[in-house]
Coordinates of N, CA and C in Angstrom, one line a residue:
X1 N 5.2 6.4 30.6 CA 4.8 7.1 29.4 C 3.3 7.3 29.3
X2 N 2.7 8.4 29.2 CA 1.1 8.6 28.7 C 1.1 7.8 27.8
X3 N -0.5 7.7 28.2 CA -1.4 6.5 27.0 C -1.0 7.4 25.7
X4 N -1.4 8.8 25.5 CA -1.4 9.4 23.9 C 0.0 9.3 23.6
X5 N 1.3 9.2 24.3 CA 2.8 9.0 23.7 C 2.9 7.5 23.3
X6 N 2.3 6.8 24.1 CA 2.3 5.1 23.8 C 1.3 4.8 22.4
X7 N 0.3 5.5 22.6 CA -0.4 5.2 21.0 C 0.1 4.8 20.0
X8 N 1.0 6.0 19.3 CA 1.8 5.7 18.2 C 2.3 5.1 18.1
X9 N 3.1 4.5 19.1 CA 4.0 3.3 19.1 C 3.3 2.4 19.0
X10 N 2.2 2.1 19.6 CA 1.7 0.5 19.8 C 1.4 0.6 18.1
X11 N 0.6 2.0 17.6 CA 0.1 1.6 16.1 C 1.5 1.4 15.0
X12 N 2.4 1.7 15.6 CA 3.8 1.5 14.8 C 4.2 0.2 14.6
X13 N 3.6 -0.2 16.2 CA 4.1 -2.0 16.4 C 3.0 -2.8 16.0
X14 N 1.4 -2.5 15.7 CA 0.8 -3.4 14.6 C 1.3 -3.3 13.4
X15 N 1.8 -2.2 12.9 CA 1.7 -1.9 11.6 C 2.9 -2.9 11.1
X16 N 4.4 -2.7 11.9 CA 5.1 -3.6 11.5 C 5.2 -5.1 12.0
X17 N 4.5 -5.7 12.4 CA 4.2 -7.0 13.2 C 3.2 -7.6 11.8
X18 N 2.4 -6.9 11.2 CA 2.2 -7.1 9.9 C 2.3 -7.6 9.2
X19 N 3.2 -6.3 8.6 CA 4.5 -6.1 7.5 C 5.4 -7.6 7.7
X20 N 5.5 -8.0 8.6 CA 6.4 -8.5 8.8 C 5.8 -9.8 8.0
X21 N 4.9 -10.2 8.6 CA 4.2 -11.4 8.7 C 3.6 -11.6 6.9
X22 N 3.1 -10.7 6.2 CA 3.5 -11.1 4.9 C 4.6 -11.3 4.1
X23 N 5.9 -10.9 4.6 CA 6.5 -11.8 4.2 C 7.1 -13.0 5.1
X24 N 7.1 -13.4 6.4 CA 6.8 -14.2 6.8 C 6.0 -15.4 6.3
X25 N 4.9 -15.5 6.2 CA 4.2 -16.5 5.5 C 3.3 -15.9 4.8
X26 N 3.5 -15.5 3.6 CA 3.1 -14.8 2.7 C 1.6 -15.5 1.8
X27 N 1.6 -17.0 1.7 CA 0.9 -17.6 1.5 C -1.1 -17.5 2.4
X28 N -0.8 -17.1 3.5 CA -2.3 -16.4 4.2 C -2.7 -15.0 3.4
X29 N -1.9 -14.5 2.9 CA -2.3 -13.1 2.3 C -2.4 -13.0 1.4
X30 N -1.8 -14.5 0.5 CA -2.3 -14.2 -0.9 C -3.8 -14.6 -1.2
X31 N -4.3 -15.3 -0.5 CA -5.3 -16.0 -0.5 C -6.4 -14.9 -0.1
X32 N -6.0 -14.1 0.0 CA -7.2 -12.8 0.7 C -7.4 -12.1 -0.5
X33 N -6.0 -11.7 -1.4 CA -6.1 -10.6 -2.5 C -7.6 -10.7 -3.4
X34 N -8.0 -10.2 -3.9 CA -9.0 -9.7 -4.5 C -8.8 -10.0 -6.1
X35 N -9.8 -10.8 -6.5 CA -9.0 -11.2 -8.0 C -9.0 -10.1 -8.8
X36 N -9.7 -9.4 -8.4 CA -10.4 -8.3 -9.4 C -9.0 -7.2 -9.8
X37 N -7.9 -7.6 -8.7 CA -6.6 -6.7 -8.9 C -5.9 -7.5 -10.3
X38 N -5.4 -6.6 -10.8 CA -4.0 -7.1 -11.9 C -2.9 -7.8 -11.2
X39 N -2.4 -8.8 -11.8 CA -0.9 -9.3 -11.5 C -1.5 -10.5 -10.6
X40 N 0.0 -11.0 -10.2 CA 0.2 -11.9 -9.2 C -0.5 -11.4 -7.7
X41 N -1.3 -12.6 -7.0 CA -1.0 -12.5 -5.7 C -0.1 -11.7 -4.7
X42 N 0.4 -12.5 -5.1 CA 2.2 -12.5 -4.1 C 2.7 -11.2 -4.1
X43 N 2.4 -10.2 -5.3 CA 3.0 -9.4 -5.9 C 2.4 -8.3 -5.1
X44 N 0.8 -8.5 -4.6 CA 0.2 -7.7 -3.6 C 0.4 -7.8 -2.5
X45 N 0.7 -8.8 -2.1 CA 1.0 -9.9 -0.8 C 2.3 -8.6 0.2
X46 N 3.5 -8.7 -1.1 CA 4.4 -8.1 -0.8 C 4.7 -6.7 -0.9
X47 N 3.9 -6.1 -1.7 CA 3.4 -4.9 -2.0 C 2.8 -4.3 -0.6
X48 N 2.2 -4.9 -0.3 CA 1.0 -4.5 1.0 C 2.2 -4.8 2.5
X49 N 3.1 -5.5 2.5 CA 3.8 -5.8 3.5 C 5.3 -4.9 3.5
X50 N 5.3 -4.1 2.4 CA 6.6 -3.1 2.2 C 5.9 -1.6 2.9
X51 N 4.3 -1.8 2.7 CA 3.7 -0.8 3.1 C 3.4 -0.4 4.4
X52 N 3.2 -1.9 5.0 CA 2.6 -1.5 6.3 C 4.0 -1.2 7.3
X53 N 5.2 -1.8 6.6 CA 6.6 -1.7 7.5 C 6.8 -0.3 7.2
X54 N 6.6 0.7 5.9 CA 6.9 2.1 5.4 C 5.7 3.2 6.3
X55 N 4.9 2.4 6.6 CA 4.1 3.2 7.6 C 4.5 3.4 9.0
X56 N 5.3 1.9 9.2 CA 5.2 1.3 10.7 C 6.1 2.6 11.2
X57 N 7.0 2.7 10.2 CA 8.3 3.8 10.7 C 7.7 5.1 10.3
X58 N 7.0 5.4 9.7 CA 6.5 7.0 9.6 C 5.8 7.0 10.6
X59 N 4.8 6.4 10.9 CA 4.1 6.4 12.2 C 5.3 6.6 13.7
X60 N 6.0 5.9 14.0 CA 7.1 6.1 14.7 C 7.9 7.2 15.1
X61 N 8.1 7.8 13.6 CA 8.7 8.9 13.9 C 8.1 9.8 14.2
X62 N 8.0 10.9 15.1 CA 7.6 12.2 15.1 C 7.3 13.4 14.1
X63 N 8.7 13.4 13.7 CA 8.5 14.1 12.3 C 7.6 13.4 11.5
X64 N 7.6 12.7 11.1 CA 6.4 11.9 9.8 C 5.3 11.6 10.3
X65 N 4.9 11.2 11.3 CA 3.8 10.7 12.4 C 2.9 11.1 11.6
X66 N 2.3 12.7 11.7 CA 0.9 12.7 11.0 C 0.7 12.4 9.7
X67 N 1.6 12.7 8.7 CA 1.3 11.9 7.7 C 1.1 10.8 7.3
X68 N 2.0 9.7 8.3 CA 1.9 8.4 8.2 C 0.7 8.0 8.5
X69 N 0.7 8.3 9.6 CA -1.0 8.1 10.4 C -2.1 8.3 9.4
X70 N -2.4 9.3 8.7 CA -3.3 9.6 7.8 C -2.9 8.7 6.9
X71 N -2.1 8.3 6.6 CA -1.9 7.1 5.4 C -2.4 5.9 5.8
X72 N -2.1 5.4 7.3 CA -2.5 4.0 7.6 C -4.0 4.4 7.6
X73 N -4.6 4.9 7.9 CA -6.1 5.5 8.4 C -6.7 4.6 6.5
X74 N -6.3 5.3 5.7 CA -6.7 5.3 4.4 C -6.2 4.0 3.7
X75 N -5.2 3.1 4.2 CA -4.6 2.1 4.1 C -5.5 0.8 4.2
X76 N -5.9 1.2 6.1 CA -6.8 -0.2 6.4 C -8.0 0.1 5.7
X77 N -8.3 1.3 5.2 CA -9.7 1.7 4.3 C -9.5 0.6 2.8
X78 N -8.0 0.7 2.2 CA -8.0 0.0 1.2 C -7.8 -1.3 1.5
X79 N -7.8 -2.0 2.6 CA -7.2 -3.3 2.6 C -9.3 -4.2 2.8
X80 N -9.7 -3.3 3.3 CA -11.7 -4.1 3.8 C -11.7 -5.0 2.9
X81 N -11.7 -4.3 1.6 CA -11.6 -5.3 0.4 C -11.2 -7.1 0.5
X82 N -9.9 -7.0 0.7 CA -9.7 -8.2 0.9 C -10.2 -8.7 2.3
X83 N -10.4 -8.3 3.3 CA -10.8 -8.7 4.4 C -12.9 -9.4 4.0
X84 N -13.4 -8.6 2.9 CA -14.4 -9.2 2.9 C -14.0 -10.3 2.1
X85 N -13.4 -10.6 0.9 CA -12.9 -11.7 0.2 C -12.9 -13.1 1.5
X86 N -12.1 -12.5 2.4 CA -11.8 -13.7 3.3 C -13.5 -14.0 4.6
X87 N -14.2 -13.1 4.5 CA -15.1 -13.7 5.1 C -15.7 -14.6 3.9
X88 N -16.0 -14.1 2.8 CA -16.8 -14.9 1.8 C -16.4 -16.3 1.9
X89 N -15.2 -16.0 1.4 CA -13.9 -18.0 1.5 C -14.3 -18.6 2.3
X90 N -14.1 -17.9 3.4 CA -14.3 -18.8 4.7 C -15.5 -18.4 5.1
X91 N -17.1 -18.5 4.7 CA -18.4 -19.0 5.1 C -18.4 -20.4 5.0
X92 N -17.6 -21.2 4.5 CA -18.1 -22.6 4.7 C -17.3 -23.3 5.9
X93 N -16.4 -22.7 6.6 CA -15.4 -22.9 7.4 C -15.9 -23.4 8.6
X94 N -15.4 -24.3 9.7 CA -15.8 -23.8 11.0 C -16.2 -22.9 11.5
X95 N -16.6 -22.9 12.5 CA -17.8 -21.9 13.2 C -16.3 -20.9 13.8
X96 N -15.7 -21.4 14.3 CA -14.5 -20.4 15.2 C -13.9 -19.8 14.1
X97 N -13.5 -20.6 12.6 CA -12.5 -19.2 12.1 C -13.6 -18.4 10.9
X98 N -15.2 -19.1 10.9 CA -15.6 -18.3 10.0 C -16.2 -16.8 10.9
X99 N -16.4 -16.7 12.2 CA -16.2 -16.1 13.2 C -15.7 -14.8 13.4
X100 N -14.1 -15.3 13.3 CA -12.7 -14.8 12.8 C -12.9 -14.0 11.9
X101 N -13.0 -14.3 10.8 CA -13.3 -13.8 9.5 C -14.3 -12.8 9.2
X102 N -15.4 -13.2 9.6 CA -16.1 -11.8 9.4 C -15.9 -11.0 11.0
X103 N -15.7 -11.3 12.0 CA -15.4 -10.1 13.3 C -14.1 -9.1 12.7
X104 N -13.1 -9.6 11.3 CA -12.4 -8.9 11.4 C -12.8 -7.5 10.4
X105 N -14.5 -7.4 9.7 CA -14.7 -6.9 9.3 C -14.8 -5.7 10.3
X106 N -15.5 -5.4 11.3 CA -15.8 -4.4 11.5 C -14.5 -3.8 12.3
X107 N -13.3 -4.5 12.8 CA -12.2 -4.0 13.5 C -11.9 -3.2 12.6
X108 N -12.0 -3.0 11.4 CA -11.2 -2.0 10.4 C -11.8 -0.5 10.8
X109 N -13.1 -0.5 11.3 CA -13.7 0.8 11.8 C -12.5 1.1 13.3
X110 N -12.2 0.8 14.0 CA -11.3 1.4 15.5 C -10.2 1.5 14.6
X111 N -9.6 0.5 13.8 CA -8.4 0.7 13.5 C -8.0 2.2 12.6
X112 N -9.0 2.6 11.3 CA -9.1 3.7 11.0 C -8.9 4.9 11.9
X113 N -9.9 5.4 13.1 CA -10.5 5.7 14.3 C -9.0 5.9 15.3
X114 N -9.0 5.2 15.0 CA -6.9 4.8 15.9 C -6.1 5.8 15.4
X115 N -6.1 5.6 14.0 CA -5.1 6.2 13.0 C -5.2 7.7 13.0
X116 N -6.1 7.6 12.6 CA -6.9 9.0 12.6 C -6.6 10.2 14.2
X117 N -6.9 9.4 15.6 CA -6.3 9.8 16.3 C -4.9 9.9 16.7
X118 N -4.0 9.2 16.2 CA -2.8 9.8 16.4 C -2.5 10.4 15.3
X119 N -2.9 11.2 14.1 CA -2.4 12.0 13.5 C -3.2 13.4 14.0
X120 N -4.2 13.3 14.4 CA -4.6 14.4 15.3 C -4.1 14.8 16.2
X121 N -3.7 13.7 17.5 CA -3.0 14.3 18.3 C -1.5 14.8 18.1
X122 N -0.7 14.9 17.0 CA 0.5 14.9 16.4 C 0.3 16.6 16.0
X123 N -0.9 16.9 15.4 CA -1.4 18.2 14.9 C -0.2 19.2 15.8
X124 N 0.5 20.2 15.7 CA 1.2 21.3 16.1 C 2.4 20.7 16.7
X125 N 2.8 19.5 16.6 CA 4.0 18.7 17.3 C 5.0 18.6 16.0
X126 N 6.3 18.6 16.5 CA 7.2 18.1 15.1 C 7.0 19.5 14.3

């Protein structure tokens, strides 16, 4: 399979490897949310983990692909937020996961960049 047919899939398979994983251990992601949101934790925790699995499959499919894609693109845009929350937390941390923690700030730039590419390459397909 070409690298541009494998793309979507692989971004199908972070998206729901995710998804999954908030509710899996839901407890690492509540700890990220941003207080500044309304409600429970948990309530985004799970919110954000219905999302990334509702993407994982639009992404997936052909038919939905480019929309989906443009969605995750704009998704990992709204999630930075809590990803700076968790560098902040964790500045007092070990050197290895405070590390972690802010290197995952700038992954959110390729991951956008990603997205964004496979709904381009999707453009006149489906």
């Amino acid at each position: 399979m070409p690298r541009s047919e494998r793309s979507p899939l692989l971004l199908a398979g972070l998206l729901a490897t995710s998804g999954v994983a908030h509710f899996a251990v839901p407890r690492q992601f509540d700890a990220v949310v941003p207080r500044a949101l309304p409600g429970k934790p948990r309530t985004w925790t799970y919110a954000s983990g219905v999302a990334e699995l509702a993407l994982a499959a639009g992404v997936a499919l052909p038919r939905t692909r480019k929309v989906a894609a443009l969605a995750a693109a704009g998704f990992f845009v709204g999630v930075f937020p809590a990803n700076v929350k968790m560098a902040v937390d964790w500045r007092h941390r070990p050197t290895p996961q405070k590390a972690a923690a802010i290197g995952r700030l700038p992954l959110q730039i390729p991951l956008v960049l990603w997205a964004r590419g496979v709904a381009k390459n999707t453009e006149g397909r489906g």
